[in-house]
Amino acid sequence: MPIGLYRELETPQPRDFIEAVNSLNDNLGKKNVQILHSIAKPNQVLIFAGYKSLAECESQSDEYVSAGLPQIVRDHGVSLVDQGFSVIEASNDPEHTMLGTHDYVVLTGGLVKIGKMAEVIASGSRVIEKIGPELLSQGIASMLIRAVSGNNLNMVANRVALPSIEATEEFITRSPGGRPEIAEDMKEWLGNMKSITRGVYKVKRKFGPFD
């Protein structure tokens, strides 16, 4: 999955929209799509898709148009908040062994200070290297993703996929000082960010397996 496409959407009919998009993807046999529904902001839906190449993305976009996706979007009053392509800079599960096993996703990220992207990637990668194997043993996948198109190119996010609501609650409420082995890395990471936000999402369509 060399390149990913991210879309942040808002709709007054999130459940009906998710059901319609899920049905469309089922009919098209798509396994490279994940749909997330915000827990704190119910009108927010995130759609991620993974592609081998931009050419594959372009071909599948035409396929969605022909299958009626634009009409689904209009019928459900969907507005596009943000979109863009992204790449994975670091992962504790590079072979995607846990693909499709998670029920929740936590996205923590934001804008990087101009000129500091290399430092943010380096510090974020060290965090994954240090605690990634432990998380993996708990069924938790962690990756650092970087925007390569969209409204803000200076954007990164730590994407953590979790197996249960209990694991998600434990993860988001954990004390920042609870992991001294990554304290300096996190300090550097946060010190090079212009802004940072966190979203908690229920997985409504699971990835994979990828061909």
PDB file of C-alpha atoms in Angstrom:
ATOM      1  CA  MET A   1       0.000   0.000   0.000  1.00  0.00           C
ATOM      2  CA  PRO A   2       2.462   2.684  -1.188  1.00  0.00           C
ATOM      3  CA  ILE A   3      -0.077   5.529  -1.201  1.00  0.00           C
ATOM      4  CA  GLY A   4      -3.272   6.269   0.680  1.00  0.00           C
ATOM      5  CA  LEU A   5      -6.210   8.570  -0.042  1.00  0.00           C
ATOM      6  CA  TYR A   6      -7.884  10.328   2.886  1.00  0.00           C
ATOM      7  CA  ARG A   7     -11.273  12.038   2.827  1.00  0.00           C
ATOM      8  CA  GLU A   8     -12.897  13.840   5.741  1.00  0.00           C
ATOM      9  CA  LEU A   9     -16.635  14.271   5.202  1.00  0.00           C
ATOM     10  CA  GLU A  10     -19.585  15.738   7.056  1.00  0.00           C
ATOM     11  CA  THR A  11     -23.182  14.637   6.575  1.00  0.00           C
ATOM     12  CA  PRO A  12     -26.457  15.115   8.490  1.00  0.00           C
ATOM     13  CA  GLN A  13     -27.231  11.453   7.744  1.00  0.00           C
ATOM     14  CA  PRO A  14     -24.045   9.632   8.751  1.00  0.00           C
ATOM     15  CA  ARG A  15     -25.512   6.196   9.427  1.00  0.00           C
ATOM     16  CA  ASP A  16     -27.520   6.062   6.197  1.00  0.00           C
ATOM     17  CA  PHE A  17     -24.543   7.398   4.240  1.00  0.00           C
ATOM     18  CA  ILE A  18     -22.161   4.817   5.749  1.00  0.00           C
ATOM     19  CA  GLU A  19     -24.623   2.035   4.954  1.00  0.00           C
ATOM     20  CA  ALA A  20     -24.967   3.219   1.353  1.00  0.00           C
ATOM     21  CA  VAL A  21     -21.210   3.531   0.814  1.00  0.00           C
ATOM     22  CA  ASN A  22     -20.607   0.160   2.430  1.00  0.00           C
ATOM     23  CA  SER A  23     -23.137  -1.440   0.073  1.00  0.00           C
ATOM     24  CA  LEU A  24     -21.500   0.236  -2.926  1.00  0.00           C
ATOM     25  CA  ASN A  25     -18.059  -1.039  -1.916  1.00  0.00           C
ATOM     26  CA  ASP A  26     -19.479  -4.525  -1.332  1.00  0.00           C
ATOM     27  CA  ASN A  27     -21.035  -4.528  -4.787  1.00  0.00           C
ATOM     28  CA  LEU A  28     -17.732  -3.440  -6.314  1.00  0.00           C
ATOM     29  CA  GLY A  29     -15.767  -5.984  -4.283  1.00  0.00           C
ATOM     30  CA  LYS A  30     -13.485  -3.374  -2.717  1.00  0.00           C
ATOM     31  CA  LYS A  31     -11.196  -4.493   0.103  1.00  0.00           C
ATOM     32  CA  ASN A  32      -8.864  -1.495   0.069  1.00  0.00           C
ATOM     33  CA  VAL A  33     -11.339   0.865   1.793  1.00  0.00           C
ATOM     34  CA  GLN A  34     -11.832   1.673   5.473  1.00  0.00           C
ATOM     35  CA  ILE A  35     -14.714   3.790   6.808  1.00  0.00           C
ATOM     36  CA  LEU A  36     -14.480   5.492  10.204  1.00  0.00           C
ATOM     37  CA  HIS A  37     -17.285   7.215  12.138  1.00  0.00           C
ATOM     38  CA  SER A  38     -16.368   9.811  14.753  1.00  0.00           C
ATOM     39  CA  ILE A  39     -17.567   9.012  18.259  1.00  0.00           C
ATOM     40  CA  ALA A  40     -17.429  12.601  19.540  1.00  0.00           C
ATOM     41  CA  LYS A  41     -18.618  14.269  16.320  1.00  0.00           C
ATOM     42  CA  PRO A  42     -21.369  12.063  14.843  1.00  0.00           C
ATOM     43  CA  ASN A  43     -21.710  13.993  11.580  1.00  0.00           C
ATOM     44  CA  GLN A  44     -18.040  13.318  10.729  1.00  0.00           C
ATOM     45  CA  VAL A  45     -17.059  10.361   8.533  1.00  0.00           C
ATOM     46  CA  LEU A  46     -13.524   9.510   7.419  1.00  0.00           C
ATOM     47  CA  ILE A  47     -12.808   7.306   4.424  1.00  0.00           C
ATOM     48  CA  PHE A  48      -9.359   5.848   3.814  1.00  0.00           C
ATOM     49  CA  ALA A  49      -8.335   3.927   0.698  1.00  0.00           C
ATOM     50  CA  GLY A  50      -5.022   2.265  -0.076  1.00  0.00           C
ATOM     51  CA  TYR A  51      -3.598   1.965  -3.599  1.00  0.00           C
ATOM     52  CA  LYS A  52      -0.566   0.448  -5.262  1.00  0.00           C
ATOM     53  CA  SER A  53      -0.224   3.520  -7.467  1.00  0.00           C
ATOM     54  CA  LEU A  54      -1.870   6.775  -8.510  1.00  0.00           C
ATOM     55  CA  ALA A  55      -2.911   5.066 -11.727  1.00  0.00           C
ATOM     56  CA  GLU A  56      -4.886   2.493  -9.732  1.00  0.00           C
ATOM     57  CA  CYS A  57      -6.536   5.290  -7.748  1.00  0.00           C
ATOM     58  CA  GLU A  58      -7.515   7.109 -10.935  1.00  0.00           C
ATOM     59  CA  SER A  59      -9.014   3.953 -12.427  1.00  0.00           C
ATOM     60  CA  GLN A  60     -11.023   3.172  -9.292  1.00  0.00           C
ATOM     61  CA  SER A  61     -12.264   6.767  -9.075  1.00  0.00           C
ATOM     62  CA  ASP A  62     -13.791   6.410 -12.535  1.00  0.00           C
ATOM     63  CA  GLU A  63     -15.325   3.107 -11.434  1.00  0.00           C
ATOM     64  CA  TYR A  64     -16.998   4.754  -8.416  1.00  0.00           C
ATOM     65  CA  VAL A  65     -18.448   7.524 -10.571  1.00  0.00           C
ATOM     66  CA  SER A  66     -19.924   4.977 -12.969  1.00  0.00           C
ATOM     67  CA  ALA A  67     -21.364   2.980 -10.047  1.00  0.00           C
ATOM     68  CA  GLY A  68     -23.286   5.984  -8.707  1.00  0.00           C
ATOM     69  CA  LEU A  69     -21.191   7.397  -5.853  1.00  0.00           C
ATOM     70  CA  PRO A  70     -21.878  11.059  -6.787  1.00  0.00           C
ATOM     71  CA  GLN A  71     -25.629  10.453  -6.392  1.00  0.00           C
ATOM     72  CA  ILE A  72     -25.106   8.867  -2.964  1.00  0.00           C
ATOM     73  CA  VAL A  73     -23.128  11.937  -1.924  1.00  0.00           C
ATOM     74  CA  ARG A  74     -25.883  14.293  -3.117  1.00  0.00           C
ATOM     75  CA  ASP A  75     -28.668  12.239  -1.536  1.00  0.00           C
ATOM     76  CA  HIS A  76     -27.041  12.427   1.890  1.00  0.00           C
ATOM     77  CA  GLY A  77     -26.029  16.091   1.869  1.00  0.00           C
ATOM     78  CA  VAL A  78     -22.328  15.251   2.128  1.00  0.00           C
ATOM     79  CA  SER A  79     -19.778  18.071   2.286  1.00  0.00           C
ATOM     80  CA  LEU A  80     -16.049  17.554   1.753  1.00  0.00           C
ATOM     81  CA  VAL A  81     -14.007  19.020   4.635  1.00  0.00           C
ATOM     82  CA  ASP A  82     -10.531  17.829   3.628  1.00  0.00           C
ATOM     83  CA  GLN A  83      -8.838  15.285   1.405  1.00  0.00           C
ATOM     84  CA  GLY A  84      -5.397  14.318   0.217  1.00  0.00           C
ATOM     85  CA  PHE A  85      -2.887  11.580  -0.431  1.00  0.00           C
ATOM     86  CA  SER A  86      -0.597  10.243   2.291  1.00  0.00           C
ATOM     87  CA  VAL A  87       2.319   7.855   2.724  1.00  0.00           C
ATOM     88  CA  ILE A  88       3.416   5.697   5.655  1.00  0.00           C
ATOM     89  CA  GLU A  89       6.697   6.818   7.221  1.00  0.00           C
ATOM     90  CA  ALA A  90       6.890   4.228  10.020  1.00  0.00           C
ATOM     91  CA  SER A  91       4.810   1.289  11.233  1.00  0.00           C
ATOM     92  CA  ASN A  92       4.938  -1.396  13.899  1.00  0.00           C
ATOM     93  CA  ASP A  93       3.162  -3.765  11.491  1.00  0.00           C
ATOM     94  CA  PRO A  94       4.741  -3.173   8.058  1.00  0.00           C
ATOM     95  CA  GLU A  95       3.458  -6.504   6.713  1.00  0.00           C
ATOM     96  CA  HIS A  96      -0.134  -5.623   7.727  1.00  0.00           C
ATOM     97  CA  THR A  97      -0.515  -8.849   9.706  1.00  0.00           C
ATOM     98  CA  MET A  98      -3.375  -7.342  11.745  1.00  0.00           C
ATOM     99  CA  LEU A  99      -5.239  -5.845   8.806  1.00  0.00           C
ATOM    100  CA  GLY A 100      -8.989  -5.921   9.345  1.00  0.00           C
ATOM    101  CA  THR A 101      -8.797  -6.904  13.030  1.00  0.00           C
ATOM    102  CA  HIS A 102      -9.488  -3.519  14.621  1.00  0.00           C
ATOM    103  CA  ASP A 103     -12.742  -1.910  15.723  1.00  0.00           C
ATOM    104  CA  TYR A 104     -11.448   1.551  16.695  1.00  0.00           C
ATOM    105  CA  VAL A 105      -8.921   4.063  15.393  1.00  0.00           C
ATOM    106  CA  VAL A 106      -7.319   7.014  17.179  1.00  0.00           C
ATOM    107  CA  LEU A 107      -5.769   9.722  14.992  1.00  0.00           C
ATOM    108  CA  THR A 108      -3.392  12.168  16.668  1.00  0.00           C
ATOM    109  CA  GLY A 109      -1.767  14.760  14.462  1.00  0.00           C
ATOM    110  CA  GLY A 110      -1.688  18.211  13.017  1.00  0.00           C
ATOM    111  CA  LEU A 111       0.546  20.783  11.378  1.00  0.00           C
ATOM    112  CA  VAL A 112       4.327  20.623  11.557  1.00  0.00           C
ATOM    113  CA  LYS A 113       6.453  23.747  11.885  1.00  0.00           C
ATOM    114  CA  ILE A 114       7.860  24.687   8.487  1.00  0.00           C
ATOM    115  CA  GLY A 115      11.290  23.113   8.042  1.00  0.00           C
ATOM    116  CA  LYS A 116      10.812  20.605  10.864  1.00  0.00           C
ATOM    117  CA  MET A 117       9.213  17.679   9.022  1.00  0.00           C
ATOM    118  CA  ALA A 118      12.379  15.544   9.063  1.00  0.00           C
ATOM    119  CA  GLU A 119      12.699  15.974  12.836  1.00  0.00           C
ATOM    120  CA  VAL A 120       9.047  15.082  13.423  1.00  0.00           C
ATOM    121  CA  ILE A 121       9.314  11.951  11.287  1.00  0.00           C
ATOM    122  CA  ALA A 122      12.529  10.933  13.061  1.00  0.00           C
ATOM    123  CA  SER A 123      11.137  11.374  16.579  1.00  0.00           C
ATOM    124  CA  GLY A 124       7.807   9.771  15.702  1.00  0.00           C
ATOM    125  CA  SER A 125       9.610   6.820  14.134  1.00  0.00           C
ATOM    126  CA  ARG A 126      11.708   6.346  17.273  1.00  0.00           C
ATOM    127  CA  VAL A 127       8.546   6.169  19.383  1.00  0.00           C
ATOM    128  CA  ILE A 128       7.130   3.429  17.144  1.00  0.00           C
ATOM    129  CA  GLU A 129      10.459   1.578  17.168  1.00  0.00           C
ATOM    130  CA  LYS A 130      10.629   1.632  20.974  1.00  0.00           C
ATOM    131  CA  ILE A 131       7.059   0.729  21.956  1.00  0.00           C
ATOM    132  CA  GLY A 132       5.694  -0.639  18.692  1.00  0.00           C
ATOM    133  CA  PRO A 133       6.519  -4.316  19.401  1.00  0.00           C
ATOM    134  CA  GLU A 134       4.781  -4.094  22.784  1.00  0.00           C
ATOM    135  CA  LEU A 135       1.696  -2.549  21.190  1.00  0.00           C
ATOM    136  CA  LEU A 136       1.714  -5.192  18.472  1.00  0.00           C
ATOM    137  CA  SER A 137       1.678  -7.942  21.117  1.00  0.00           C
ATOM    138  CA  GLN A 138      -1.501  -6.319  22.478  1.00  0.00           C
ATOM    139  CA  GLY A 139      -3.192  -6.329  19.069  1.00  0.00           C
ATOM    140  CA  ILE A 140      -2.554  -2.604  18.506  1.00  0.00           C
ATOM    141  CA  ALA A 141      -1.217  -1.274  15.197  1.00  0.00           C
ATOM    142  CA  SER A 142       0.599   2.058  15.102  1.00  0.00           C
ATOM    143  CA  MET A 143       1.844   4.037  12.140  1.00  0.00           C
ATOM    144  CA  LEU A 144       3.108   7.504  11.299  1.00  0.00           C
ATOM    145  CA  ILE A 145       1.568   8.960   8.141  1.00  0.00           C
ATOM    146  CA  ARG A 146       2.557  12.098   6.209  1.00  0.00           C
ATOM    147  CA  ALA A 147       0.432  14.119   3.813  1.00  0.00           C
ATOM    148  CA  VAL A 148       1.774  14.397   0.261  1.00  0.00           C
ATOM    149  CA  SER A 149      -1.167  16.379  -1.150  1.00  0.00           C
ATOM    150  CA  GLY A 150      -4.166  18.292   0.156  1.00  0.00           C
ATOM    151  CA  ASN A 151      -4.769  21.557   1.984  1.00  0.00           C
ATOM    152  CA  ASN A 152      -1.702  21.264   4.225  1.00  0.00           C
ATOM    153  CA  LEU A 153       1.438  19.461   3.087  1.00  0.00           C
ATOM    154  CA  ASN A 154       3.064  20.052   6.486  1.00  0.00           C
ATOM    155  CA  MET A 155       0.746  17.554   8.187  1.00  0.00           C
ATOM    156  CA  VAL A 156       1.511  14.296   9.976  1.00  0.00           C
ATOM    157  CA  ALA A 157      -0.581  11.950  12.083  1.00  0.00           C
ATOM    158  CA  ASN A 158       0.005   9.024  14.385  1.00  0.00           C
ATOM    159  CA  ARG A 159      -2.651   6.469  13.492  1.00  0.00           C
ATOM    160  CA  VAL A 160      -3.348   3.861  16.170  1.00  0.00           C
ATOM    161  CA  ALA A 161      -5.753   0.993  15.465  1.00  0.00           C
ATOM    162  CA  LEU A 162      -7.166  -0.771  18.512  1.00  0.00           C
ATOM    163  CA  PRO A 163      -9.120  -4.001  19.054  1.00  0.00           C
ATOM    164  CA  SER A 164     -11.732  -2.836  21.580  1.00  0.00           C
ATOM    165  CA  ILE A 165     -13.406   0.163  23.210  1.00  0.00           C
ATOM    166  CA  GLU A 166     -11.649  -0.698  26.481  1.00  0.00           C
ATOM    167  CA  ALA A 167      -8.218  -0.631  24.833  1.00  0.00           C
ATOM    168  CA  THR A 168      -9.126   2.654  23.158  1.00  0.00           C
ATOM    169  CA  GLU A 169     -10.163   4.274  26.432  1.00  0.00           C
ATOM    170  CA  GLU A 170      -6.981   3.092  28.125  1.00  0.00           C
ATOM    171  CA  PHE A 171      -4.885   4.467  25.265  1.00  0.00           C
ATOM    172  CA  ILE A 172      -6.413   7.959  25.127  1.00  0.00           C
ATOM    173  CA  THR A 173      -6.527   8.456  28.916  1.00  0.00           C
ATOM    174  CA  ARG A 174      -2.984   7.228  29.608  1.00  0.00           C
ATOM    175  CA  SER A 175      -0.805   9.747  31.444  1.00  0.00           C
ATOM    176  CA  PRO A 176       1.751  11.436  29.149  1.00  0.00           C
ATOM    177  CA  GLY A 177       4.400  10.739  31.780  1.00  0.00           C
ATOM    178  CA  GLY A 178       3.620   7.043  31.930  1.00  0.00           C
ATOM    179  CA  ARG A 179       6.222   6.064  29.313  1.00  0.00           C
ATOM    180  CA  PRO A 180       9.600   7.525  30.363  1.00  0.00           C
ATOM    181  CA  GLU A 181      11.424   5.611  27.614  1.00  0.00           C
ATOM    182  CA  ILE A 182       9.769   7.796  24.965  1.00  0.00           C
ATOM    183  CA  ALA A 183       9.474  11.040  26.953  1.00  0.00           C
ATOM    184  CA  GLU A 184      12.272  12.865  25.118  1.00  0.00           C
ATOM    185  CA  ASP A 185      11.072  11.662  21.716  1.00  0.00           C
ATOM    186  CA  MET A 186       7.536  12.851  22.454  1.00  0.00           C
ATOM    187  CA  LYS A 187       8.857  16.188  23.724  1.00  0.00           C
ATOM    188  CA  GLU A 188      10.743  16.684  20.455  1.00  0.00           C
ATOM    189  CA  TRP A 189       7.759  15.555  18.392  1.00  0.00           C
ATOM    190  CA  LEU A 190       5.328  17.913  20.142  1.00  0.00           C
ATOM    191  CA  GLY A 191       7.856  20.759  20.195  1.00  0.00           C
ATOM    192  CA  ASN A 192       8.042  20.705  16.403  1.00  0.00           C
ATOM    193  CA  MET A 193       4.253  20.770  15.876  1.00  0.00           C
ATOM    194  CA  LYS A 194       2.299  23.967  15.163  1.00  0.00           C
ATOM    195  CA  SER A 195      -0.990  22.382  16.236  1.00  0.00           C
ATOM    196  CA  ILE A 196      -2.250  19.001  17.292  1.00  0.00           C
ATOM    197  CA  THR A 197      -5.673  17.354  17.511  1.00  0.00           C
ATOM    198  CA  ARG A 198      -6.995  13.883  18.352  1.00  0.00           C
ATOM    199  CA  GLY A 199     -10.027  12.058  17.017  1.00  0.00           C
ATOM    200  CA  VAL A 200     -11.527   8.755  18.175  1.00  0.00           C
ATOM    201  CA  TYR A 201     -13.388   6.677  15.592  1.00  0.00           C
ATOM    202  CA  LYS A 202     -15.452   3.518  15.319  1.00  0.00           C
ATOM    203  CA  VAL A 203     -14.490   1.338  12.344  1.00  0.00           C
ATOM    204  CA  LYS A 204     -17.538   0.881  10.110  1.00  0.00           C
ATOM    205  CA  ARG A 205     -15.743  -0.867   7.253  1.00  0.00           C
ATOM    206  CA  LYS A 206     -12.575  -2.884   7.704  1.00  0.00           C
ATOM    207  CA  PHE A 207      -9.574  -3.068   5.419  1.00  0.00           C
ATOM    208  CA  GLY A 208      -8.304  -6.065   3.593  1.00  0.00           C
ATOM    209  CA  PRO A 209      -6.877  -8.369   2.819  1.00  0.00           C
ATOM    210  CA  PHE A 210      -5.036  -6.467   0.103  1.00  0.00           C
ATOM    211  CA  ASP A 211      -4.143  -8.368  -3.056  1.00  0.00           C
TER     212      ASP A 211
END
